[in-house]
């Protein structure tokens, strides 16, 4: 499981509603589609080569390795997503497909446990020799996660045995012993995976191995410096740019990090592992470091959509407040990493602020990465799009003006799939004395409260409507505490218990409503989170957003698109006193809420590039749609931040 407080996936069912629809899309469409992509059977998509590489390494066919040195991880993430799908919705055909590819992986694994088709097929002399650049431990981490997910979903130990053999090999290879390598991976991932493996197997040594990787990282003398000399590199790769070893969080011990630095996905996986170990060991110094990093990330480096990592060169964090919109990187994988980290932080301290960010990233940045048909994807998630410029400018060459079926570097699509098939890990926590609800989605779940089986049914049309009804049905009367998140965006939440209003005065702590009592079958809690249209303004230091507002309703951030508002969206103005209305359109973008209101369009007084003449202003109707649904009607301009007049 993601954390020890997670509900086992078979115990929670999402059967209707917004998130349930996305999860079903992944099961029914995305997982089969991505399997075809991994097998190079999607016409018009970039070649993956991933399954083919394993078949070659297994001796099942002849050929040459295709792709990047991290290509194997795409398959691992797909296996994890498919396993999560099996956990909630058994599928004999998918189960058999997994058995087949796992058998191939087993044959590809070397006798000592090593597994990396790039090294095995292309550069066998480089085994563990280029840790800062190659992704051997990163790939191992993703396969370990897949092995744990497959075991927990099916009870089969086939893949679990493979990854335990791999982890044992890593344990023998890395450490401070005389015959060991005192290194660590350039792309963090194995650390959080080893904590999962320790939890699944009961082998604490795997968590200790994760702690070694965390504690050794950035310790002087730097392992990477010695490796660089041994490889005879004259300088670091160009994507390190001005960061040096900070690019991979390796210039100093992790407890000395204050701001998130370097490659954003690596930073998130590192922070997730730090939070895991802070809880598992426990380690108070790691907890404090996580809190410092979290506070500075959310204060200085977070897009309103929950995206992170604003610099394209190296896919990394930039300076504080440097959050450009049309050049935003905001990689889908980074947003997913933020969701993972936020969920772990909730285990360290039940603070609504962590769940607020988890919700913001999930509903906006992560969901924007996948089209409504489940067959095309974004890797990069800008907050402003002008297609002609994006296609022409080199500093936007990485931005796709429309989602595509697959990528040569396809880390994001299967990452989105595994996130949406494991929603139950993120929505709730089972605590020693009760249940915490972090994200509101229509679902049914079963958990043990005070030693007694207890069923919960949560009914809601969230995120379109803030009304929530929670039915509690214990097998017998039982005392426990129900903790219900009060979303940070809501200014006037209310609650009732069996029809009686709840006084929040003594029952709210750090953004959660605490209801401690003896619960009986038939008890009902109703919550109301009024969803008003909010105009959000950025800190003045974010100069990219000066004079602009973003529209938000509930957890959803909205944007304007060319399809509704015409071209040249930068010419739109939203008057400060303009009344805005929200309405739900059942047949629009799969059923979505839109925001409309009177605006203005600024037009040039002449063809002159510069003029002393005031521009003309004409009335215009502004229509905004949820950011996560943009670009589902063809190529066109898009803008989150609207100029205010």
Coordinates of C-alpha atoms in Angstrom, one line a residue:
X1 CA 0.0 0.0 0.0
X2 CA 1.0 3.6 -0.4
X3 CA 1.0 4.1 3.4
X4 CA 0.1 2.1 6.5
X5 CA -3.1 4.1 6.9
X6 CA -4.5 3.3 3.4
X7 CA -7.6 1.3 2.9
X8 CA -7.1 -1.8 0.9
X9 CA -8.3 -1.1 -2.6
X10 CA -10.9 -3.9 -2.7
X11 CA -12.5 -2.3 0.4
X12 CA -13.4 0.9 -1.4
X13 CA -15.6 1.3 -4.5
X14 CA -16.1 4.4 -6.6
X15 CA -19.2 3.7 -8.6
X16 CA -20.5 7.1 -9.7
X17 CA -19.3 10.7 -10.0
X18 CA -16.5 12.6 -11.5
X19 CA -13.5 10.7 -10.1
X20 CA -15.3 7.3 -10.6
X21 CA -15.7 8.2 -14.2
X22 CA -12.0 8.9 -14.6
X23 CA -11.0 5.7 -12.9
X24 CA -13.4 3.7 -15.1
X25 CA -12.0 5.3 -18.2
X26 CA -8.5 4.2 -17.1
X27 CA -9.7 0.6 -16.5
X28 CA -11.8 0.3 -19.7
X29 CA -9.8 2.3 -22.2
X30 CA -6.4 3.6 -20.9
X31 CA -4.9 0.3 -19.6
X32 CA -5.8 -1.7 -22.8
X33 CA -4.7 1.3 -25.0
X34 CA -1.4 1.7 -23.2
X35 CA -0.7 -2.1 -23.4
X36 CA -1.0 -1.7 -27.2
X37 CA 1.3 1.3 -27.1
X38 CA 3.9 -0.5 -25.1
X39 CA 3.7 -3.3 -27.7
X40 CA 4.1 -0.8 -30.6
X41 CA 0.6 -1.5 -32.0
X42 CA -0.9 2.0 -32.0
X43 CA -0.8 3.5 -35.5
X44 CA 0.7 7.0 -35.6
X45 CA 2.1 6.9 -32.1
X46 CA 5.8 7.2 -31.3
X47 CA 7.4 3.8 -30.9
X48 CA 7.8 2.5 -27.4
X49 CA 9.9 -0.6 -27.8
X50 CA 9.5 -1.4 -24.1
X51 CA 7.9 -4.9 -24.3
X52 CA 10.1 -5.7 -27.2
X53 CA 13.2 -4.9 -25.2
X54 CA 12.2 -7.4 -22.5
X55 CA 11.4 -10.0 -25.0
X56 CA 14.9 -9.6 -26.5
X57 CA 16.5 -9.7 -23.0
X58 CA 14.5 -12.8 -22.2
X59 CA 15.7 -14.6 -25.3
X60 CA 12.2 -14.8 -26.8
X61 CA 13.2 -12.9 -29.9
X62 CA 16.2 -11.2 -31.5
X63 CA 16.8 -7.5 -32.0
X64 CA 18.3 -4.4 -30.6
X65 CA 17.3 -2.2 -27.7
X66 CA 15.0 0.7 -28.5
X67 CA 14.5 3.9 -26.5
X68 CA 15.9 5.7 -23.6
X69 CA 17.9 4.2 -20.7
X70 CA 14.8 4.5 -18.5
X71 CA 12.4 2.9 -21.0
X72 CA 11.8 -0.1 -18.7
X73 CA 9.9 2.0 -16.2
X74 CA 7.0 2.6 -18.6
X75 CA 6.2 -1.1 -18.4
X76 CA 6.6 -1.2 -14.6
X77 CA 4.1 1.6 -14.1
X78 CA 1.7 0.0 -16.5
X79 CA 1.9 -3.3 -14.5
X80 CA 1.2 -1.3 -11.3
X81 CA -1.8 0.4 -12.9
X82 CA -3.2 -2.9 -14.2
X83 CA -2.7 -4.5 -10.8
X84 CA -4.6 -1.7 -9.1
X85 CA -7.4 -2.2 -11.6
X86 CA -7.5 -6.0 -10.9
X87 CA -7.7 -5.2 -7.2
X88 CA -11.1 -3.5 -7.6
X89 CA -12.4 -5.1 -10.8
X90 CA -11.2 -8.6 -11.5
X91 CA -10.5 -9.3 -15.1
X92 CA -9.3 -12.8 -16.2
X93 CA -7.9 -11.6 -19.5
X94 CA -5.9 -8.8 -18.0
X95 CA -4.7 -11.2 -15.2
X96 CA -3.5 -13.6 -17.9
X97 CA -1.8 -10.8 -19.8
X98 CA 0.1 -9.8 -16.6
X99 CA 1.1 -13.4 -16.0
X100 CA 2.6 -13.5 -19.5
X101 CA 4.7 -10.4 -19.3
X102 CA 5.8 -11.2 -15.7
X103 CA 7.1 -14.5 -17.0
X104 CA 9.1 -12.6 -19.7
X105 CA 10.5 -10.3 -17.1
X106 CA 11.6 -13.2 -15.0
X107 CA 13.4 -14.7 -17.9
X108 CA 15.1 -11.3 -18.6
X109 CA 16.4 -11.0 -15.1
X110 CA 20.0 -12.0 -14.6
X111 CA 20.9 -14.8 -12.2
X112 CA 22.3 -12.3 -9.6
X113 CA 19.0 -10.4 -9.7
X114 CA 20.0 -7.5 -11.9
X115 CA 17.3 -6.2 -14.2
X116 CA 17.7 -3.3 -16.7
X117 CA 17.3 -4.1 -20.4
X118 CA 19.2 -0.9 -21.5
X119 CA 22.3 -2.0 -19.7
X120 CA 21.9 -5.7 -20.5
X121 CA 21.3 -5.2 -24.2
X122 CA 23.3 -2.1 -25.0
X123 CA 26.0 -1.2 -22.4
X124 CA 26.7 -4.3 -20.2
X125 CA 30.1 -2.8 -19.2
X126 CA 28.2 0.2 -17.6
X127 CA 26.4 -1.8 -14.9
X128 CA 26.2 0.5 -11.8
X129 CA 28.9 2.7 -13.4
X130 CA 26.9 5.9 -14.2
X131 CA 24.5 6.3 -11.3
X132 CA 24.1 10.1 -11.7
X133 CA 22.8 9.8 -15.3
X134 CA 21.5 6.2 -15.9
X135 CA 18.3 5.1 -14.1
X136 CA 19.0 1.6 -13.0
X137 CA 17.8 2.2 -9.4
X138 CA 14.9 4.3 -10.6
X139 CA 13.8 1.4 -12.8
X140 CA 14.3 -1.0 -9.9
X141 CA 12.1 1.2 -7.8
X142 CA 9.2 1.2 -10.3
X143 CA 9.4 -2.6 -10.6
X144 CA 9.4 -3.0 -6.9
X145 CA 6.3 -0.9 -6.6
X146 CA 4.7 -3.0 -9.4
X147 CA 5.7 -6.2 -7.6
X148 CA 4.0 -5.0 -4.4
X149 CA 0.9 -3.9 -6.2
X150 CA 0.6 -7.1 -8.1
X151 CA 1.0 -9.2 -5.0
X152 CA -1.5 -7.2 -3.0
X153 CA -4.0 -7.4 -5.9
X154 CA -3.7 -11.0 -6.8
X155 CA -1.9 -12.8 -4.0
X156 CA 0.6 -14.1 -6.5
X157 CA 4.3 -13.9 -5.7
X158 CA 5.6 -14.2 -9.2
X159 CA 6.6 -10.5 -9.7
X160 CA 7.2 -10.0 -5.9
X161 CA 9.8 -12.8 -6.0
X162 CA 11.5 -11.1 -9.0
X163 CA 11.7 -7.7 -7.2
X164 CA 12.8 -9.2 -3.9
X165 CA 15.7 -10.8 -5.8
X166 CA 16.5 -7.5 -7.3
X167 CA 16.3 -5.6 -4.0
X168 CA 18.5 -8.2 -2.4
X169 CA 21.1 -7.7 -5.2
X170 CA 20.9 -3.9 -4.6
X171 CA 21.4 -4.5 -0.8
X172 CA 24.5 -6.5 -1.5
X173 CA 25.8 -3.9 -4.0
X174 CA 25.3 -0.6 -2.2
X175 CA 26.4 0.6 1.2
X176 CA 29.5 1.7 3.1
X177 CA 31.1 -1.8 3.3
X178 CA 34.6 -2.4 1.8
X179 CA 33.2 -4.2 -1.3
X180 CA 30.2 -2.0 -1.7
X181 CA 29.4 1.1 -3.9
X182 CA 28.8 4.1 -1.6
X183 CA 26.5 5.7 -4.2
X184 CA 22.8 6.4 -4.8
X185 CA 20.6 6.9 -7.9
X186 CA 20.5 10.1 -9.9
X187 CA 16.7 9.8 -10.1
X188 CA 15.1 9.0 -6.8
X189 CA 12.4 6.4 -6.7
X190 CA 13.9 3.2 -5.3
X191 CA 13.8 4.7 -1.8
X192 CA 10.0 5.0 -1.5
X193 CA 9.6 1.7 -3.3
X194 CA 11.9 -0.1 -0.7
X195 CA 9.7 1.3 2.1
X196 CA 6.7 -0.3 0.4
X197 CA 8.5 -3.6 0.0
X198 CA 9.5 -3.6 3.6
X199 CA 5.8 -3.1 4.5
X200 CA 4.6 -5.8 2.2
X201 CA 7.2 -8.4 3.2
X202 CA 7.8 -7.6 6.8
X203 CA 11.5 -7.3 6.0
X204 CA 12.7 -4.1 7.8
X205 CA 16.1 -4.4 6.1
X206 CA 14.5 -3.0 3.0
X207 CA 13.5 0.2 4.8
X208 CA 17.0 0.4 6.2
X209 CA 18.4 0.2 2.7
X210 CA 16.1 3.1 1.8
X211 CA 17.4 5.0 4.8
X212 CA 21.0 4.4 3.5
X213 CA 20.2 6.0 0.1
X214 CA 18.5 9.0 1.8
X215 CA 21.2 9.5 4.4
X216 CA 24.2 9.1 2.0
X217 CA 22.8 11.4 -0.6
X218 CA 24.8 14.6 -0.8
X219 CA 27.3 13.7 1.9
X220 CA 30.9 15.0 1.3
X221 CA 33.0 13.9 -0.4
X222 CA 30.3 13.7 -3.1
X223 CA 30.1 10.2 -4.7
X224 CA 29.1 11.9 -8.0
X225 CA 32.3 13.9 -8.2
X226 CA 34.3 10.7 -8.1
X227 CA 32.1 9.1 -10.6
X228 CA 32.4 12.0 -13.0
X229 CA 36.2 11.8 -12.9
X230 CA 36.1 8.0 -13.4
X231 CA 33.9 8.5 -16.5
X232 CA 36.2 11.2 -17.7
X233 CA 33.3 13.7 -18.2
X234 CA 34.7 17.2 -18.8
X235 CA 31.5 18.8 -17.7
X236 CA 27.9 18.0 -16.6
X237 CA 25.2 17.5 -19.2
X238 CA 23.6 20.7 -20.5
X239 CA 20.3 20.0 -18.7
X240 CA 22.0 20.5 -15.3
X241 CA 22.4 24.1 -16.5
X242 CA 23.1 26.4 -13.5
X243 CA 22.2 23.9 -10.8
X244 CA 25.2 21.6 -10.7
X245 CA 24.5 18.6 -8.5
X246 CA 21.4 20.4 -7.1
X247 CA 19.8 19.2 -10.3
X248 CA 19.5 15.8 -8.8
X249 CA 19.3 16.9 -5.1
X250 CA 22.9 15.7 -4.6
X251 CA 25.0 18.7 -3.7
X252 CA 24.3 18.6 0.1
X253 CA 22.6 16.2 2.6
X254 CA 18.9 16.1 2.2
X255 CA 18.2 17.5 5.6
X256 CA 20.0 20.7 4.5
X257 CA 17.5 21.4 1.7
X258 CA 15.3 24.4 2.3
X259 CA 13.7 25.0 -1.0
X260 CA 12.8 22.3 -3.6
X261 CA 15.6 22.2 -6.1
X262 CA 16.4 20.6 -9.4
X263 CA 14.4 18.1 -11.4
X264 CA 10.9 18.4 -10.1
X265 CA 9.9 14.7 -10.3
X266 CA 13.1 13.6 -8.6
X267 CA 12.5 16.2 -5.9
X268 CA 9.0 14.9 -5.3
X269 CA 10.0 11.2 -5.1
X270 CA 12.8 12.2 -2.7
X271 CA 10.4 14.1 -0.5
X272 CA 7.9 11.3 -0.6
X273 CA 10.6 8.8 0.6
X274 CA 11.8 11.2 3.3
X275 CA 8.2 11.4 4.6
X276 CA 7.9 7.6 4.4
X277 CA 11.0 7.1 6.4
X278 CA 10.1 9.9 8.9
X279 CA 7.1 7.8 9.8
X280 CA 8.6 4.3 9.4
X281 CA 11.8 4.6 11.4
X282 CA 10.7 7.1 12.9
X283 CA 13.0 10.1 12.2
X284 CA 12.1 13.5 13.6
X285 CA 14.8 15.3 11.6
X286 CA 13.3 14.0 8.3
X287 CA 9.9 15.1 9.4
X288 CA 11.1 18.7 10.1
X289 CA 12.9 18.8 6.7
X290 CA 9.8 17.7 5.0
X291 CA 7.8 20.4 6.7
X292 CA 10.3 23.1 5.7
X293 CA 10.4 21.9 2.1
X294 CA 6.6 21.7 1.9
X295 CA 6.1 25.2 3.3
X296 CA 8.6 26.7 0.8
X297 CA 7.2 24.8 -2.2
X298 CA 3.7 25.9 -1.5
X299 CA 4.7 29.4 -0.7
X300 CA 7.0 30.1 -3.7
X301 CA 6.9 27.4 -6.3
X302 CA 3.4 26.1 -6.8
X303 CA 1.2 27.0 -9.8
X304 CA -2.5 27.7 -9.1
X305 CA -3.2 24.4 -11.0
X306 CA -1.1 22.4 -8.6
X307 CA 1.7 22.1 -11.2
X308 CA 5.3 22.4 -10.2
X309 CA 8.6 22.7 -12.0
X310 CA 8.5 25.9 -14.1
X311 CA 11.8 25.6 -16.1
X312 CA 11.8 23.4 -19.2
X313 CA 15.6 23.0 -19.3
X314 CA 16.0 20.0 -17.0
X315 CA 12.3 19.9 -16.1
X316 CA 13.1 21.6 -12.9
X317 CA 12.3 24.2 -10.2
X318 CA 13.3 27.8 -10.9
X319 CA 13.8 30.8 -8.6
X320 CA 11.1 31.7 -6.1
X321 CA 8.0 33.2 -7.7
X322 CA 9.3 32.4 -11.2
X323 CA 6.1 30.9 -12.5
X324 CA 5.7 31.7 -16.2
X325 CA 2.4 30.6 -17.8
X326 CA 3.1 30.0 -21.5
X327 CA 6.5 28.4 -20.8
X328 CA 5.3 26.4 -17.7
X329 CA 6.6 22.9 -17.7
X330 CA 4.4 21.6 -14.8
X331 CA 5.0 18.0 -15.8
X332 CA 2.2 15.5 -15.2
X333 CA 4.6 13.2 -13.3
X334 CA 5.7 16.1 -11.0
X335 CA 2.0 16.8 -10.1
X336 CA 1.6 13.1 -9.4
X337 CA 4.7 13.2 -7.2
X338 CA 3.2 16.1 -5.3
X339 CA 0.0 14.0 -4.7
X340 CA 2.1 11.2 -3.4
X341 CA 4.1 13.4 -1.1
X342 CA 0.9 15.2 0.2
X343 CA -0.6 11.9 1.1
X344 CA 2.5 10.9 3.1
X345 CA 2.5 14.3 4.9
X346 CA -1.0 13.6 6.0
X347 CA 0.3 10.5 7.8
X348 CA 2.9 12.7 9.6
X349 CA 0.4 15.3 10.6
X350 CA -3.3 15.6 9.8
X351 CA -3.4 19.1 8.3
X352 CA -6.0 20.2 5.9
X353 CA -3.4 22.2 4.0
X354 CA -1.7 19.0 2.8
X355 CA -5.0 17.6 1.5
X356 CA -5.8 21.0 -0.1
X357 CA -2.7 20.8 -2.2
X358 CA -3.3 17.1 -3.0
X359 CA -6.7 18.0 -4.3
X360 CA -5.5 21.0 -6.3
X361 CA -2.8 19.0 -8.0
X362 CA -5.1 16.0 -8.7
X363 CA -8.2 17.9 -10.0
X364 CA -6.2 20.3 -12.2
X365 CA -2.6 19.4 -13.1
X366 CA -2.9 15.6 -13.1
X367 CA -6.3 15.3 -14.8
X368 CA -5.4 17.7 -17.5
X369 CA -2.7 15.2 -18.6
X370 CA -5.3 12.9 -20.1
X371 CA -8.0 13.5 -22.8
X372 CA -11.6 12.6 -22.2
X373 CA -11.2 9.7 -24.6
X374 CA -8.3 8.3 -22.6
X375 CA -6.2 7.9 -25.8
X376 CA -4.1 11.0 -25.9
X377 CA -2.0 12.7 -23.2
X378 CA 0.0 15.8 -22.2
X379 CA 3.4 15.5 -20.7
X380 CA 3.8 19.3 -20.1
X381 CA 0.9 21.4 -18.7
X382 CA 1.2 25.1 -19.5
X383 CA -1.3 27.6 -18.2
X384 CA -1.4 29.6 -21.4
X385 CA -1.3 28.4 -25.0
X386 CA -0.8 30.2 -28.3
X387 CA -0.3 27.4 -30.8
X388 CA 1.5 29.3 -33.5
X389 CA 4.1 30.7 -31.1
X390 CA 4.5 27.4 -29.3
X391 CA 5.2 25.6 -32.6
X392 CA 7.7 28.3 -33.6
X393 CA 9.7 29.3 -30.5
X394 CA 12.6 27.1 -29.3
X395 CA 11.9 28.0 -25.7
X396 CA 8.4 26.3 -26.1
X397 CA 9.4 23.4 -28.4
X398 CA 8.6 21.0 -25.6
X399 CA 5.0 22.1 -25.4
X400 CA 2.4 20.1 -27.4
X401 CA -0.4 22.1 -28.7
X402 CA -2.6 19.0 -28.6
X403 CA -2.4 15.8 -26.6
X404 CA -0.7 13.0 -28.4
X405 CA -1.2 9.2 -28.3
X406 CA 2.3 8.4 -26.9
X407 CA 5.8 9.8 -26.3
X408 CA 9.2 8.5 -26.9
X409 CA 9.8 9.4 -23.3
X410 CA 6.4 8.1 -22.0
X411 CA 6.7 8.4 -18.2
X412 CA 3.5 10.4 -17.8
X413 CA 0.7 8.3 -19.4
X414 CA 1.2 5.2 -17.2
X415 CA 1.9 7.4 -14.2
X416 CA -1.5 9.0 -14.7
X417 CA -3.1 5.5 -15.1
X418 CA -1.6 4.1 -11.8
X419 CA -2.7 7.2 -9.9
X420 CA -6.3 7.1 -11.0
X421 CA -6.6 3.3 -10.4
X422 CA -5.3 3.8 -6.9
X423 CA -7.6 6.7 -5.8
X424 CA -8.7 4.8 -2.7
X425 CA -5.2 5.1 -1.3
X426 CA -5.5 8.9 -1.3
X427 CA -9.1 9.7 -0.3
X428 CA -9.1 8.3 3.2
X429 CA -6.9 7.2 6.1
X430 CA -7.7 4.5 8.7
X431 CA -6.3 5.7 12.0
X432 CA -6.0 3.8 15.3
X433 CA -9.0 5.6 16.7
X434 CA -11.1 6.3 13.6
X435 CA -11.3 7.4 9.9
X436 CA -10.2 10.5 8.2
X437 CA -11.7 11.7 4.9
X438 CA -9.3 13.8 2.8
X439 CA -11.0 13.9 -0.6
X440 CA -14.7 13.9 -1.2
X441 CA -15.9 11.5 -3.9
X442 CA -19.0 9.4 -4.2
X443 CA -18.0 6.0 -2.8
X444 CA -18.6 3.1 -0.5
X445 CA -16.0 1.7 1.8
X446 CA -15.5 -0.8 4.6
X447 CA -13.1 -0.5 7.5
X448 CA -12.6 -1.8 11.0
X449 CA -13.4 0.7 13.6
X450 CA -12.8 -0.2 17.3
X451 CA -12.5 -3.8 16.3
X452 CA -15.9 -3.8 14.5
X453 CA -16.6 -3.9 10.8
X454 CA -18.0 -0.6 9.7
X455 CA -19.5 0.4 6.4
X456 CA -19.5 4.0 5.1
X457 CA -21.4 5.4 2.1
X458 CA -20.4 8.8 0.9
X459 CA -22.9 10.5 -1.6
X460 CA -21.9 13.7 -3.4
X461 CA -21.7 15.3 -6.8
X462 CA -18.3 16.9 -5.9
X463 CA -16.5 18.7 -7.4
X464 CA -19.5 20.3 -9.1
X465 CA -21.5 20.5 -5.9
X466 CA -20.4 21.0 -2.3
X467 CA -23.2 18.9 -0.7
X468 CA -21.9 15.7 1.0
X469 CA -23.8 13.0 2.8
X470 CA -21.9 10.4 4.8
X471 CA -23.8 7.3 6.1
X472 CA -22.2 5.4 8.9
X473 CA -23.2 1.7 9.4
X474 CA -21.2 -0.2 12.0
X475 CA -22.1 -3.9 12.6
X476 CA -22.5 -2.9 16.3
X477 CA -22.4 0.4 18.2
X478 CA -18.8 1.5 18.3
X479 CA -16.9 4.5 19.5
X480 CA -14.4 6.2 17.1
X481 CA -13.5 9.6 15.7
X482 CA -14.5 10.7 12.3
X483 CA -12.3 13.4 10.9
X484 CA -13.7 15.3 7.9
X485 CA -11.6 17.7 5.9
X486 CA -12.9 21.3 5.6
X487 CA -11.5 22.4 2.2
X488 CA -9.3 25.5 2.4
X489 CA -11.1 27.1 -0.5
X490 CA -14.5 27.0 1.4
X491 CA -15.1 30.1 3.6
X492 CA -18.4 29.0 5.2
X493 CA -18.6 25.2 5.7
X494 CA -21.5 23.7 7.7
X495 CA -22.3 20.3 9.1
X496 CA -25.1 18.4 10.6
X497 CA -25.1 15.1 12.6
X498 CA -28.4 13.3 12.3
X499 CA -30.1 16.6 11.4
X500 CA -28.6 18.6 14.2
X501 CA -26.2 21.4 13.4
X502 CA -22.6 20.8 14.5
X503 CA -20.9 23.6 16.4
X504 CA -17.4 23.9 14.9
X505 CA -16.0 25.8 17.9
X506 CA -14.4 22.9 19.7
X507 CA -14.4 20.4 17.0
X508 CA -12.1 21.8 14.3
X509 CA -8.3 21.3 14.3
X510 CA -5.9 22.0 11.4
X511 CA -8.6 22.0 8.8
X512 CA -10.5 18.9 9.9
X513 CA -13.8 18.5 11.7
X514 CA -13.5 16.0 14.5
X515 CA -16.6 14.0 15.4
X516 CA -15.9 11.6 18.3
X517 CA -18.8 9.6 19.6
X518 CA -20.5 6.2 19.7
X519 CA -21.6 5.5 16.2
X520 CA -24.7 3.4 15.4
X521 CA -26.1 2.1 12.2
X522 CA -28.2 4.8 10.5
X523 CA -26.1 7.7 11.7
X524 CA -25.7 10.4 9.0
X525 CA -23.4 13.3 8.7
X526 CA -24.2 16.0 6.1
X527 CA -21.7 18.6 5.0
X528 CA -22.2 21.6 2.9
X529 CA -19.3 23.4 1.3
X530 CA -20.7 26.4 -0.6
X531 CA -19.0 26.7 -3.9
X532 CA -18.7 30.4 -4.9
X533 CA -16.8 31.7 -7.9
X534 CA -13.6 33.1 -6.6
X535 CA -11.2 35.5 -8.3
X536 CA -7.7 34.5 -7.3
X537 CA -4.8 36.9 -7.5
X538 CA -1.2 35.9 -7.4
X539 CA 1.5 37.4 -5.1
X540 CA 2.8 40.6 -6.6
X541 CA 6.2 39.0 -7.0
X542 CA 4.8 36.7 -9.6
X543 CA 5.2 39.3 -12.3
X544 CA 3.8 36.9 -15.0
X545 CA 0.3 37.3 -13.4
X546 CA 0.4 41.0 -12.6
X547 CA -3.0 42.6 -13.3
X548 CA -4.7 39.3 -13.9
X549 CA -7.1 37.0 -12.0
X550 CA -7.8 33.3 -12.2
X551 CA -11.2 31.9 -11.7
X552 CA -11.8 29.0 -9.3
X553 CA -14.9 27.3 -8.0
X554 CA -14.5 24.6 -5.4
X555 CA -11.3 22.7 -6.2
X556 CA -11.5 23.4 -9.9
X557 CA -9.4 26.1 -11.6
X558 CA -10.9 27.4 -14.8
X559 CA -9.5 28.7 -18.1
X560 CA -10.7 30.5 -21.2
X561 CA -10.4 28.7 -24.6
X562 CA -10.4 30.0 -28.1
X563 CA -13.3 27.6 -28.9
X564 CA -15.6 29.7 -26.7
X565 CA -14.0 33.2 -26.7
X566 CA -12.3 33.6 -30.1
X567 CA -8.6 34.1 -30.8
X568 CA -6.3 36.6 -29.1
X569 CA -7.3 35.7 -25.5
X570 CA -4.8 38.2 -24.2
X571 CA -7.2 40.9 -25.4
X572 CA -9.9 39.8 -23.1
X573 CA -10.6 41.9 -19.9
X574 CA -12.7 40.9 -16.9
X575 CA -14.1 44.0 -15.1
X576 CA -13.7 43.9 -11.4
X577 CA -17.4 44.3 -10.8
X578 CA -18.6 41.9 -13.5
X579 CA -21.2 39.4 -12.2
X580 CA -20.2 35.8 -12.9
X581 CA -22.5 32.8 -13.0
X582 CA -21.9 29.1 -13.0
X583 CA -24.0 26.5 -14.6
X584 CA -23.7 22.8 -15.3
X585 CA -24.0 21.6 -18.9
X586 CA -24.7 17.9 -19.0
X587 CA -23.8 17.4 -22.7
X588 CA -20.7 19.6 -22.6
X589 CA -17.2 18.0 -22.3
X590 CA -18.7 14.9 -20.8
X591 CA -20.8 16.9 -18.3
X592 CA -19.1 20.0 -16.9
X593 CA -19.7 23.2 -15.1
X594 CA -18.9 26.5 -17.0
X595 CA -18.5 30.0 -15.7
X596 CA -19.9 32.9 -17.8
X597 CA -20.0 36.7 -17.4
X598 CA -19.8 40.0 -19.2
X599 CA -16.3 41.0 -20.2
X600 CA -14.5 43.3 -22.6
X601 CA -12.2 42.9 -25.6
X602 CA -9.5 45.4 -26.3
X603 CA -8.9 46.2 -29.9
X604 CA -6.1 48.2 -31.5
X605 CA -7.0 51.6 -32.8
X606 CA -4.9 51.1 -35.9
X607 CA -2.3 48.8 -37.6
X608 CA 0.6 50.6 -35.9
X609 CA 2.7 48.5 -33.7
X610 CA 3.0 51.3 -31.1
X611 CA 0.6 54.2 -30.7
X612 CA -0.3 57.0 -28.3
X613 CA -4.0 56.4 -29.0
X614 CA -6.1 54.6 -26.5
X615 CA -7.3 51.2 -27.7
X616 CA -11.0 50.7 -28.3
X617 CA -13.0 48.5 -25.9
X618 CA -16.0 46.5 -26.9
X619 CA -18.3 44.3 -24.8
X620 CA -17.7 40.5 -24.9
X621 CA -19.1 37.5 -23.1
X622 CA -16.5 35.4 -21.3
X623 CA -16.9 31.7 -20.9
X624 CA -14.5 29.7 -18.8
X625 CA -14.2 25.9 -18.6
X626 CA -12.4 23.6 -16.1
X627 CA -8.7 23.7 -16.8
X628 CA -8.5 19.9 -16.6
X629 CA -10.9 19.7 -19.6
X630 CA -9.1 22.1 -21.9
X631 CA -8.0 21.0 -25.4
X632 CA -10.7 18.4 -25.8
X633 CA -12.2 20.3 -28.8
X634 CA -9.2 20.7 -31.0
X635 CA -6.2 23.0 -31.1
X636 CA -6.6 26.5 -30.0
X637 CA -5.5 29.2 -27.6
X638 CA -6.0 28.8 -23.8
X639 CA -5.4 31.1 -20.9
X640 CA -5.8 30.6 -17.1
X641 CA -4.9 34.1 -16.0
X642 CA -7.3 36.7 -17.4
X643 CA -6.5 40.4 -17.4
X644 CA -8.6 42.4 -15.0
X645 CA -10.0 45.9 -15.7

